[in-house]
PDB file of C-alpha atoms in Angstrom:
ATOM      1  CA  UNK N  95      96.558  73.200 117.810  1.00  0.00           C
ATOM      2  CA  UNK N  96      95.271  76.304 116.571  1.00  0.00           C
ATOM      3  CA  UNK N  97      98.820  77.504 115.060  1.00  0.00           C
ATOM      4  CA  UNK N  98      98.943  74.350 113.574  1.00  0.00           C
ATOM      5  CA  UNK N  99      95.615  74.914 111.590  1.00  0.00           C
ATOM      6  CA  UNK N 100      96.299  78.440 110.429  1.00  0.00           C
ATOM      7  CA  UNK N 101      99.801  77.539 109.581  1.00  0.00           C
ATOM      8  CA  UNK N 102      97.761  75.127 107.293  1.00  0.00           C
ATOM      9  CA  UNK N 103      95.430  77.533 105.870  1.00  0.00           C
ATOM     10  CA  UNK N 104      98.116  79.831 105.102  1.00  0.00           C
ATOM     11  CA  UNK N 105     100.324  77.114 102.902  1.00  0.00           C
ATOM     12  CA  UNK N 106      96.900  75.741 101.294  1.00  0.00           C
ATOM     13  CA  UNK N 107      96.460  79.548 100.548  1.00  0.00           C
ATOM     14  CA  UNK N 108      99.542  79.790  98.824  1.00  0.00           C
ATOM     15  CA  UNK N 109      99.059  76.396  97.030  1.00  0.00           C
ATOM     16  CA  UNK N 110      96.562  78.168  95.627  1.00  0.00           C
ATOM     17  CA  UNK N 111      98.132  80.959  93.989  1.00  0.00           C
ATOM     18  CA  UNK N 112     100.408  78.131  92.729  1.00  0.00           C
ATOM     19  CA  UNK N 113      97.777  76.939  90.649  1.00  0.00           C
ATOM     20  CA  UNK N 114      96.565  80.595  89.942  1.00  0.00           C
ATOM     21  CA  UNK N 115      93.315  80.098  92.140  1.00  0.00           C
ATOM     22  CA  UNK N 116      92.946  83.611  93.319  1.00  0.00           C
ATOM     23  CA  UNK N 117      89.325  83.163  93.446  1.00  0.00           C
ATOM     24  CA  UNK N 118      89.809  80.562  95.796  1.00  0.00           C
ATOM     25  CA  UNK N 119      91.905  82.668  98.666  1.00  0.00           C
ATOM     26  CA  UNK N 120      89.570  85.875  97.794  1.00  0.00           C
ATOM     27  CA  UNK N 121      86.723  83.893  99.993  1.00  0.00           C
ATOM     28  CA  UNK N 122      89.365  84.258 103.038  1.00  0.00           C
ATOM     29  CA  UNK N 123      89.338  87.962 102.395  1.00  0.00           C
ATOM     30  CA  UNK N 124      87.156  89.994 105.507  1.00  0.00           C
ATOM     31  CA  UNK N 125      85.302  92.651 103.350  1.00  0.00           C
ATOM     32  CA  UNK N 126      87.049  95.240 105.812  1.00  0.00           C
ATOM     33  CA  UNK N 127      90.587  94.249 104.311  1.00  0.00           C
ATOM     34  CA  UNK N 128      93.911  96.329 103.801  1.00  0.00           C
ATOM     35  CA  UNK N 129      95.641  94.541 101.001  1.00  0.00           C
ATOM     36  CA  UNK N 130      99.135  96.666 100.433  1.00  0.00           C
ATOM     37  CA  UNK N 131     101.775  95.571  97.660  1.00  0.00           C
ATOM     38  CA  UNK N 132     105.065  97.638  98.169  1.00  0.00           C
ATOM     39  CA  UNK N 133     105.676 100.268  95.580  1.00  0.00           C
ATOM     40  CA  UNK N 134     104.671 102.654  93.013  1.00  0.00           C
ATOM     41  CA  UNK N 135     104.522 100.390  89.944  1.00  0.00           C
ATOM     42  CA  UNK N 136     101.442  98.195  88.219  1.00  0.00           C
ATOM     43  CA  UNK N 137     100.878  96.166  91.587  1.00  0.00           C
ATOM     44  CA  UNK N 138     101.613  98.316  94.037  1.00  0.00           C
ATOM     45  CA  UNK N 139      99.599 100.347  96.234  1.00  0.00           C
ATOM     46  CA  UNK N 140      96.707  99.624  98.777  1.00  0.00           C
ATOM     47  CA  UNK N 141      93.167  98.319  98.379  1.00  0.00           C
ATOM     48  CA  UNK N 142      90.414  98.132 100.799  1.00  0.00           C
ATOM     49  CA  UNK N 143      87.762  96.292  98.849  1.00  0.00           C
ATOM     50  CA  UNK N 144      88.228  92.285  97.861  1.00  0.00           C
ATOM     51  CA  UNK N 145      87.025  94.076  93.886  1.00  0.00           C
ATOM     52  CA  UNK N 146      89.812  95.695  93.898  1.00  0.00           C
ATOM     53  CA  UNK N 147      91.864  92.687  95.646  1.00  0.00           C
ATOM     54  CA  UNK N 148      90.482  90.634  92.611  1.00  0.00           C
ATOM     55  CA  UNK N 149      91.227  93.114  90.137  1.00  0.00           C
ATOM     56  CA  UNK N 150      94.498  93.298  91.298  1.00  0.00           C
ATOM     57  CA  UNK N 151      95.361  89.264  91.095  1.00  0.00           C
ATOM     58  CA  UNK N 152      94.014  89.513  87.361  1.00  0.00           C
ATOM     59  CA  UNK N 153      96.582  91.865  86.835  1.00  0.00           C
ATOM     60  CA  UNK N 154      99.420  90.225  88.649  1.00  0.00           C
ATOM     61  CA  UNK N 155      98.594  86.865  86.538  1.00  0.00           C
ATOM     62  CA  UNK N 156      98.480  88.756  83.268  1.00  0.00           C
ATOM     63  CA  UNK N 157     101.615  90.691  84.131  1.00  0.00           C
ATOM     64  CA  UNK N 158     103.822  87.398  85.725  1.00  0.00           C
ATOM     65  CA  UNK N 159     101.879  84.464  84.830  1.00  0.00           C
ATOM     66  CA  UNK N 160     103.454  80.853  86.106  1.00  0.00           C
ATOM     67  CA  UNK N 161     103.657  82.779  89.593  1.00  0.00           C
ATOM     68  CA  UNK N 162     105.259  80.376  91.898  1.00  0.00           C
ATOM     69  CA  UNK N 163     105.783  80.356  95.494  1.00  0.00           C
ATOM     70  CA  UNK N 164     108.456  78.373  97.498  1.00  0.00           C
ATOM     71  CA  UNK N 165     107.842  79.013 101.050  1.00  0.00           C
ATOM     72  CA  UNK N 166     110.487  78.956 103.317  1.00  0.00           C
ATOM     73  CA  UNK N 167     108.973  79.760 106.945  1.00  0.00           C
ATOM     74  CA  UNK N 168     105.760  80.565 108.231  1.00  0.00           C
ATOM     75  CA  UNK N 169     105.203  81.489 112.106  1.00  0.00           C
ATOM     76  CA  UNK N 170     101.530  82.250 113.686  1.00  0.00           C
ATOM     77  CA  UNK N 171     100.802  83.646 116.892  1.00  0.00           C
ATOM     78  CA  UNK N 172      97.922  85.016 118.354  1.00  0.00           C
ATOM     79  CA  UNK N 173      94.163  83.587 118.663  1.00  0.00           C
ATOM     80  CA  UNK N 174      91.379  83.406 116.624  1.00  0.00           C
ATOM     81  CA  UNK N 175      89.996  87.092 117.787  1.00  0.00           C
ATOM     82  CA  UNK N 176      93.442  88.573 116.658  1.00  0.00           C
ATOM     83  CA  UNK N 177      95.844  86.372 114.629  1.00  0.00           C
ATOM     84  CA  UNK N 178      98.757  87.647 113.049  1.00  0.00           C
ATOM     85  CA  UNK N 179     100.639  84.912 110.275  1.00  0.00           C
ATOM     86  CA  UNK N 180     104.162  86.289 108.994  1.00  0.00           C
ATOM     87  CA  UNK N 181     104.609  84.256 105.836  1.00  0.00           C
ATOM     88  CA  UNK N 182     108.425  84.090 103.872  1.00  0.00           C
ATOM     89  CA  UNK N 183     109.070  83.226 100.784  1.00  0.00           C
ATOM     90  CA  UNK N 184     110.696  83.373  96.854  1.00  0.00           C
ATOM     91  CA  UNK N 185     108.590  83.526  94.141  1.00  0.00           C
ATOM     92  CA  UNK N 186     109.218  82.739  90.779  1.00  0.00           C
ATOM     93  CA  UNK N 187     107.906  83.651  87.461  1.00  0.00           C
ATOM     94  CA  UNK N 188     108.334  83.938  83.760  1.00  0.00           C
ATOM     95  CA  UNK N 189     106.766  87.494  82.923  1.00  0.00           C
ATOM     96  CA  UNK N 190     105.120  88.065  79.169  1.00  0.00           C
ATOM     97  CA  UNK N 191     108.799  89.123  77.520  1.00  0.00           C
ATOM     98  CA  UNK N 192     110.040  85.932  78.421  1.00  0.00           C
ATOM     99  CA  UNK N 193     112.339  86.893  81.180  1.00  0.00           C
ATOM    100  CA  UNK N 194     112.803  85.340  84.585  1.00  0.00           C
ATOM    101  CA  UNK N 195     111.473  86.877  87.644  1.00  0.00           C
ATOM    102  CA  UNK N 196     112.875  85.946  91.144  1.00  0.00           C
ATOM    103  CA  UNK N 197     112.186  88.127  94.294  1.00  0.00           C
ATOM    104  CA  UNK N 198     112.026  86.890  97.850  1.00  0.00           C
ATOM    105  CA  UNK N 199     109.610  88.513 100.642  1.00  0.00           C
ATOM    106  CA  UNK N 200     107.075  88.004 103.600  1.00  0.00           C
ATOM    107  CA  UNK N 201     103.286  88.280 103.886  1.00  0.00           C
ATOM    108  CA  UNK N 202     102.586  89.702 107.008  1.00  0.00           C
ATOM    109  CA  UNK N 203      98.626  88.985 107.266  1.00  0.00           C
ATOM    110  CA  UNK N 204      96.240  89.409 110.319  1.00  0.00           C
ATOM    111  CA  UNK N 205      92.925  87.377 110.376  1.00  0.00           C
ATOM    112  CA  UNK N 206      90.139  87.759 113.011  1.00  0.00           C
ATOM    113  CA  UNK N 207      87.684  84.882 112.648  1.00  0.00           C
ATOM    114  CA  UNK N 208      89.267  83.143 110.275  1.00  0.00           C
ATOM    115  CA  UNK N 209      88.724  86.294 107.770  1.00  0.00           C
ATOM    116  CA  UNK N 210      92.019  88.140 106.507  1.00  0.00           C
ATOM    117  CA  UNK N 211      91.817  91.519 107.975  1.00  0.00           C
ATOM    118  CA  UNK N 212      95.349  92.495 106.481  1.00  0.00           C
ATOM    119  CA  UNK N 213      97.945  92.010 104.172  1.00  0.00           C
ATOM    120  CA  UNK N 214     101.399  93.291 103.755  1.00  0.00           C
ATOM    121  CA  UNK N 215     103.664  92.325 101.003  1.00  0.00           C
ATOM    122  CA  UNK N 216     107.215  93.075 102.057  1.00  0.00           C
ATOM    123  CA  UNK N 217     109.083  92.477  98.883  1.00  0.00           C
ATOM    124  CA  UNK N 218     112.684  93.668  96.712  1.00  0.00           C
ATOM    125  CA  UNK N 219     110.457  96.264  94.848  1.00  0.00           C
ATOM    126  CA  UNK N 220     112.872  97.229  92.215  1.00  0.00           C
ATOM    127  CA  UNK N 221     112.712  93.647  91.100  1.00  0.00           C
ATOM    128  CA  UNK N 222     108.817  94.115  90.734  1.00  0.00           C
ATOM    129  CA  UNK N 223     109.472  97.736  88.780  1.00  0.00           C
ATOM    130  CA  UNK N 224     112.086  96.054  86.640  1.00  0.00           C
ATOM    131  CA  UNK N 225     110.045  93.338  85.234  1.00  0.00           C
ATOM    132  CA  UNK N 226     107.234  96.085  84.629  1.00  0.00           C
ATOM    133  CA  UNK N 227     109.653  98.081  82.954  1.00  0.00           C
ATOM    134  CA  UNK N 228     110.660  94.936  80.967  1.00  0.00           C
ATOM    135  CA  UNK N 229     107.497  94.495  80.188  1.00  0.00           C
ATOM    136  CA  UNK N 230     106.476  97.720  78.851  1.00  0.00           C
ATOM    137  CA  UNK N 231     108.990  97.722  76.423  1.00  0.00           C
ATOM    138  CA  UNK N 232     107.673  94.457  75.056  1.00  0.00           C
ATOM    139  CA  UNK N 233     104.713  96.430  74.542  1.00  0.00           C
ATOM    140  CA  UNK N 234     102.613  95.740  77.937  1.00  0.00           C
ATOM    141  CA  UNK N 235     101.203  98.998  78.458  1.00  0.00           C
ATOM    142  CA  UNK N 236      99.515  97.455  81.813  1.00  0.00           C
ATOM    143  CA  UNK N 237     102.249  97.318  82.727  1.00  0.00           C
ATOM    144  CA  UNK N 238     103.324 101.320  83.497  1.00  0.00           C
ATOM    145  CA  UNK N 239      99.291 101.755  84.634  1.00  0.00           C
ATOM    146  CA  UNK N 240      98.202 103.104  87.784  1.00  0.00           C
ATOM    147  CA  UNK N 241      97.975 100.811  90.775  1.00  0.00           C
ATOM    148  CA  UNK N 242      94.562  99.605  91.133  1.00  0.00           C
ATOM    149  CA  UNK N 243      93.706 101.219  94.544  1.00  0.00           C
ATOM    150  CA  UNK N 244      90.251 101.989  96.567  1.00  0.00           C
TER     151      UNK N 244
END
């Protein structure tokens, strides 16, 4: 039963992002969190603070707004002390220039008490540095900045 709730919490989470509702999934975010986006571009990099976590979906919704997720698969095991919720999907988005954007990845997140702990973005990266690359030749200069990081 408790697998079954999680499992919930994570799809509602992503419904979320859907509707661009970061602020919503940032209240699941334990203020002890490792948030870690694949890379050296715009959104990569680690954060440890849910102000940077925030800063960093304002970014990612400026830089690939319409974000979609489709999510394919979503397993949960552990218990509430030590969960661990492996999370696959393709997202889909039509970045600034106008292009389409299509990668495919997991989340692999760890909550203890119903707090996110952790989160791993396992991703094609040189999808994510192409469309920042597209994107600064539109004229995005966010787009080549520094990963937000703390």
């Amino acid at each position: 039963m408790y697998h079954a709730i999680v499992k919930k919490l994570a799809l509602q989470s992503f419904e979320n992002l859907n509707r661009g509702n970061y602020l919503a999934v940032l209240k699941t975010i334990s203020p002890t969190i490792t948030h870690t986006f694949s890379g050296t571009h715009a959104l990569g990099g680690t954060r440890h603070s849910v102000e940077a976590m925030q800063r960093w979906f304002e970014r990612l919704y400026r830089l690939s707004p319409g974000l979609n997720f489709e999510i394919r698969n979503v397993a949960v095991s552990g218990w509430p002390w030590n969960t661990t919720i492996a999370v696959e999907w393709v997202d889909r988005a039509t970045p600034a220039d106008g292009s389409a954007y299509v990668n495919e990845g997991v989340h692999v997140i760890r909550m203890r008490w119903g707090k996110v702990t952790y989160l791993h973005a396992y991703l094609d990266t040189q999808r994510t540095e192409a469309m920042c690359r597209g994107l600064a030749y539109f004229g995005m200069a966010e787009a080549t900045a520094a990963p937000i990081e703390d």
